[in-house]
Amino acid sequence: MFDRSIVALCDAHEGPVYVAGDAVLYATSVRRPGPQSVILRVVVDGGDVDEITVGAVMPNGMTLDHDGLLVVCEQGDLDHDACISRIDVVTGHREVVVDRWRDLPFNSPNDVVVAADGAIWFTDPEYGHLQGFRPRPELPALVHRWDPVTATTDVAADGFDKPNGIALSPDGSTLYV
């Protein structure tokens, strides 16, 4: 299946997004003092690792959208709201897509997937509060869907205890959490 492997020494934790055309792997680091984590770029040919500086606050799960931008779950911290952002890794431009549901702040978005229609689905557990870097949640642990046409966010699923991990079936008809 794979014809080679690379070794890159880094403190990768979540994310991973492989961009075949650029031969680059993006991942988020483990939490560092502060608290803070960063987005790492691993160059497949040679294994060089550098940090992407874009102002993302506690980045966690990531994916690519249809424009080739990184869609990032930012967990936030005690001073910054959690959000879903889009980052152009070439220009460094960062755009907050959504940071609230019905005027209530997200807990600490964890994992994300983009559907064929451009909708962004993401999990929002309370890990940031449980780990001491986010305030007490105002929302239960939920799965959200952001609609790119209306720019609105809805609850897609509830009743989870710390939803973590999200994927769509190849035909987009089934959401896995």
mmCIF file of C-alpha atoms in Angstrom:
data_model
loop_
_atom_site.group_PDB
_atom_site.id
_atom_site.type_symbol
_atom_site.label_atom_id
_atom_site.label_comp_id
_atom_site.label_asym_id
_atom_site.label_seq_id
_atom_site.Cartn_x
_atom_site.Cartn_y
_atom_site.Cartn_z
ATOM 1 C CA MET A 1 0.000 0.000 0.000
ATOM 2 C CA PHE A 2 2.728 2.479 0.975
ATOM 3 C CA ASP A 3 6.013 2.558 -0.858
ATOM 4 C CA ARG A 4 8.021 4.466 1.746
ATOM 5 C CA SER A 5 7.965 5.986 5.178
ATOM 6 C CA ILE A 6 9.388 9.154 6.695
ATOM 7 C CA VAL A 7 10.508 9.955 10.185
ATOM 8 C CA ALA A 8 10.010 13.449 11.551
ATOM 9 C CA LEU A 9 10.680 14.172 15.191
ATOM 10 C CA CYS A 10 7.995 16.530 16.453
ATOM 11 C CA ASP A 11 5.352 16.813 19.150
ATOM 12 C CA ALA A 12 2.404 16.110 16.825
ATOM 13 C CA HIS A 13 -0.883 15.413 18.578
ATOM 14 C CA GLU A 14 -3.954 15.882 16.340
ATOM 15 C CA GLY A 15 -4.979 17.097 12.974
ATOM 16 C CA PRO A 16 -3.199 15.279 10.544
ATOM 17 C CA VAL A 17 -3.876 16.616 7.089
ATOM 18 C CA TYR A 18 -1.788 15.347 4.174
ATOM 19 C CA VAL A 19 -1.584 17.543 1.079
ATOM 20 C CA ALA A 20 -0.339 15.224 -1.662
ATOM 21 C CA GLY A 21 0.299 17.961 -4.237
ATOM 22 C CA ASP A 22 2.655 19.741 -1.835
ATOM 23 C CA ALA A 23 4.032 16.558 -0.206
ATOM 24 C CA VAL A 24 3.333 18.147 3.182
ATOM 25 C CA LEU A 25 1.653 16.877 6.344
ATOM 26 C CA TYR A 26 0.018 19.345 8.734
ATOM 27 C CA ALA A 27 -0.633 18.426 12.368
ATOM 28 C CA THR A 28 -1.217 20.213 15.641
ATOM 29 C CA SER A 29 1.238 19.960 18.506
ATOM 30 C CA VAL A 30 0.647 18.720 22.002
ATOM 31 C CA ARG A 31 -0.283 21.444 24.465
ATOM 32 C CA ARG A 32 2.741 23.510 25.356
ATOM 33 C CA PRO A 33 3.270 25.800 28.366
ATOM 34 C CA GLY A 34 1.007 28.782 28.286
ATOM 35 C CA PRO A 35 -1.263 26.840 27.449
ATOM 36 C CA GLN A 36 -0.786 26.817 23.715
ATOM 37 C CA SER A 37 -0.415 24.471 20.807
ATOM 38 C CA VAL A 38 0.678 25.229 17.265
ATOM 39 C CA ILE A 39 0.173 23.998 13.726
ATOM 40 C CA LEU A 40 3.146 22.026 12.442
ATOM 41 C CA ARG A 41 4.152 21.527 8.811
ATOM 42 C CA VAL A 42 6.142 18.372 8.038
ATOM 43 C CA VAL A 43 7.812 18.271 4.621
ATOM 44 C CA VAL A 44 7.643 14.677 3.426
ATOM 45 C CA ASP A 45 10.885 14.823 1.432
ATOM 46 C CA GLY A 46 13.436 15.201 4.195
ATOM 47 C CA GLY A 47 11.147 15.336 7.212
ATOM 48 C CA ASP A 48 11.785 19.021 7.985
ATOM 49 C CA VAL A 49 9.327 20.418 10.535
ATOM 50 C CA ASP A 50 8.333 24.044 10.993
ATOM 51 C CA GLU A 51 5.546 25.920 12.747
ATOM 52 C CA ILE A 52 2.783 27.807 10.960
ATOM 53 C CA THR A 53 2.251 31.130 12.741
ATOM 54 C CA VAL A 54 -1.289 32.313 12.047
ATOM 55 C CA GLY A 55 -2.796 33.243 15.417
ATOM 56 C CA ALA A 56 -4.800 30.048 15.884
ATOM 57 C CA VAL A 57 -5.562 29.549 19.591
ATOM 58 C CA MET A 58 -5.157 25.950 20.764
ATOM 59 C CA PRO A 59 -5.615 24.337 17.329
ATOM 60 C CA ASN A 60 -6.711 20.707 17.415
ATOM 61 C CA GLY A 61 -8.478 18.713 14.679
ATOM 62 C CA MET A 62 -8.078 19.890 11.081
ATOM 63 C CA THR A 63 -9.074 19.050 7.529
ATOM 64 C CA LEU A 64 -8.923 20.645 4.073
ATOM 65 C CA ASP A 65 -11.856 22.419 2.462
ATOM 66 C CA HIS A 66 -12.606 22.422 -1.268
ATOM 67 C CA ASP A 67 -10.462 25.527 -1.786
ATOM 68 C CA GLY A 68 -7.408 23.845 -0.255
ATOM 69 C CA LEU A 69 -7.606 25.859 2.971
ATOM 70 C CA LEU A 70 -7.019 24.267 6.358
ATOM 71 C CA VAL A 71 -10.215 24.120 8.389
ATOM 72 C CA VAL A 72 -9.127 24.196 12.028
ATOM 73 C CA CYS A 73 -10.870 23.423 15.306
ATOM 74 C CA GLU A 74 -9.544 26.110 17.645
ATOM 75 C CA GLN A 75 -10.263 25.198 21.251
ATOM 76 C CA GLY A 76 -9.603 28.733 22.471
ATOM 77 C CA ASP A 77 -8.432 29.516 25.997
ATOM 78 C CA LEU A 78 -9.605 31.587 28.962
ATOM 79 C CA ASP A 79 -9.118 34.813 26.967
ATOM 80 C CA HIS A 80 -10.120 33.713 23.448
ATOM 81 C CA ASP A 81 -13.323 32.097 22.225
ATOM 82 C CA ALA A 82 -13.225 28.667 20.661
ATOM 83 C CA CYS A 83 -13.999 28.643 16.944
ATOM 84 C CA ILE A 84 -13.751 26.983 13.579
ATOM 85 C CA SER A 85 -11.322 28.855 11.346
ATOM 86 C CA ARG A 86 -9.959 28.616 7.825
ATOM 87 C CA ILE A 87 -6.286 29.188 7.210
ATOM 88 C CA ASP A 88 -4.455 29.808 3.953
ATOM 89 C CA VAL A 89 -1.045 28.300 4.691
ATOM 90 C CA VAL A 90 0.517 30.120 1.721
ATOM 91 C CA THR A 91 -0.500 33.664 2.725
ATOM 92 C CA GLY A 92 -1.000 33.081 6.456
ATOM 93 C CA HIS A 93 -4.497 34.572 6.259
ATOM 94 C CA ARG A 94 -6.785 33.270 9.017
ATOM 95 C CA GLU A 95 -10.560 33.696 8.953
ATOM 96 C CA VAL A 96 -12.949 32.755 11.749
ATOM 97 C CA VAL A 97 -15.833 30.827 10.170
ATOM 98 C CA VAL A 98 -17.989 30.446 13.279
ATOM 99 C CA ASP A 99 -17.466 30.891 17.025
ATOM 100 C CA ARG A 100 -20.964 30.588 18.517
ATOM 101 C CA TRP A 101 -24.235 28.752 18.417
ATOM 102 C CA ARG A 102 -27.232 30.967 19.242
ATOM 103 C CA ASP A 103 -24.937 33.512 20.907
ATOM 104 C CA LEU A 104 -23.407 30.848 23.164
ATOM 105 C CA PRO A 105 -19.663 30.173 22.871
ATOM 106 C CA PHE A 106 -18.466 26.773 21.756
ATOM 107 C CA ASN A 107 -16.787 24.533 24.343
ATOM 108 C CA SER A 108 -13.572 23.364 22.643
ATOM 109 C CA PRO A 109 -14.106 22.095 19.082
ATOM 110 C CA ASN A 110 -12.172 18.886 18.612
ATOM 111 C CA ASP A 111 -12.546 17.277 15.189
ATOM 112 C CA VAL A 112 -13.896 18.419 11.835
ATOM 113 C CA VAL A 113 -14.913 17.181 8.393
ATOM 114 C CA VAL A 114 -16.045 19.074 5.280
ATOM 115 C CA ALA A 115 -18.898 17.616 3.212
ATOM 116 C CA ALA A 116 -19.192 17.653 -0.583
ATOM 117 C CA ASP A 117 -21.558 20.643 -0.341
ATOM 118 C CA GLY A 118 -18.961 22.594 1.688
ATOM 119 C CA ALA A 119 -20.801 22.172 4.996
ATOM 120 C CA ILE A 120 -18.490 21.947 7.992
ATOM 121 C CA TRP A 121 -19.375 19.294 10.579
ATOM 122 C CA PHE A 122 -17.525 19.362 13.914
ATOM 123 C CA THR A 123 -17.539 17.913 17.406
ATOM 124 C CA ASP A 124 -17.595 20.195 20.455
ATOM 125 C CA PRO A 125 -16.784 18.355 23.709
ATOM 126 C CA GLU A 126 -15.772 19.978 27.005
ATOM 127 C CA TYR A 127 -12.104 18.896 27.008
ATOM 128 C CA GLY A 128 -10.788 22.467 27.302
ATOM 129 C CA HIS A 129 -12.695 23.048 30.543
ATOM 130 C CA LEU A 130 -11.788 19.612 31.888
ATOM 131 C CA GLN A 131 -8.111 20.362 31.191
ATOM 132 C CA GLY A 132 -8.318 23.817 32.802
ATOM 133 C CA PHE A 133 -7.759 26.136 29.848
ATOM 134 C CA ARG A 134 -11.412 26.970 28.968
ATOM 135 C CA PRO A 135 -14.234 28.402 31.098
ATOM 136 C CA ARG A 136 -17.181 26.321 32.295
ATOM 137 C CA PRO A 137 -19.235 25.259 29.241
ATOM 138 C CA GLU A 138 -22.501 27.019 28.449
ATOM 139 C CA LEU A 139 -23.447 24.276 25.977
ATOM 140 C CA PRO A 140 -23.616 20.500 26.323
ATOM 141 C CA ALA A 141 -21.267 18.351 24.248
ATOM 142 C CA LEU A 142 -22.670 18.565 20.716
ATOM 143 C CA VAL A 143 -22.007 17.890 17.059
ATOM 144 C CA HIS A 144 -22.605 20.960 14.877
ATOM 145 C CA ARG A 145 -23.078 21.609 11.163
ATOM 146 C CA TRP A 146 -22.167 24.967 9.638
ATOM 147 C CA ASP A 147 -23.954 25.721 6.358
ATOM 148 C CA PRO A 148 -21.827 27.678 3.844
ATOM 149 C CA VAL A 149 -24.869 28.962 1.935
ATOM 150 C CA THR A 150 -26.679 30.502 4.907
ATOM 151 C CA ALA A 151 -23.639 30.918 7.206
ATOM 152 C CA THR A 152 -25.710 29.396 10.012
ATOM 153 C CA THR A 153 -24.851 26.673 12.482
ATOM 154 C CA ASP A 154 -27.223 23.988 13.703
ATOM 155 C CA VAL A 155 -26.950 21.175 16.204
ATOM 156 C CA ALA A 156 -26.570 18.011 14.156
ATOM 157 C CA ALA A 157 -26.478 15.567 17.074
ATOM 158 C CA ASP A 158 -26.557 15.578 20.861
ATOM 159 C CA GLY A 159 -26.510 13.092 23.714
ATOM 160 C CA PHE A 160 -22.785 12.412 23.435
ATOM 161 C CA ASP A 161 -20.268 12.227 26.258
ATOM 162 C CA LYS A 162 -17.212 14.025 24.859
ATOM 163 C CA PRO A 163 -17.707 13.492 21.094
ATOM 164 C CA ASN A 164 -14.288 13.001 19.533
ATOM 165 C CA GLY A 165 -13.578 12.031 15.937
ATOM 166 C CA ILE A 166 -15.873 12.687 12.992
ATOM 167 C CA ALA A 167 -16.065 11.403 9.416
ATOM 168 C CA LEU A 168 -18.494 11.127 6.529
ATOM 169 C CA SER A 169 -19.089 8.024 4.433
ATOM 170 C CA PRO A 170 -17.754 8.294 0.850
ATOM 171 C CA ASP A 171 -21.228 9.099 -0.499
ATOM 172 C CA GLY A 172 -21.849 11.625 2.318
ATOM 173 C CA SER A 173 -24.998 9.885 3.518
ATOM 174 C CA THR A 174 -23.681 8.740 6.909
ATOM 175 C CA LEU A 175 -21.949 10.800 9.586
ATOM 176 C CA TYR A 176 -19.677 8.854 11.941
ATOM 177 C CA VAL A 177 -18.902 10.253 15.416
#
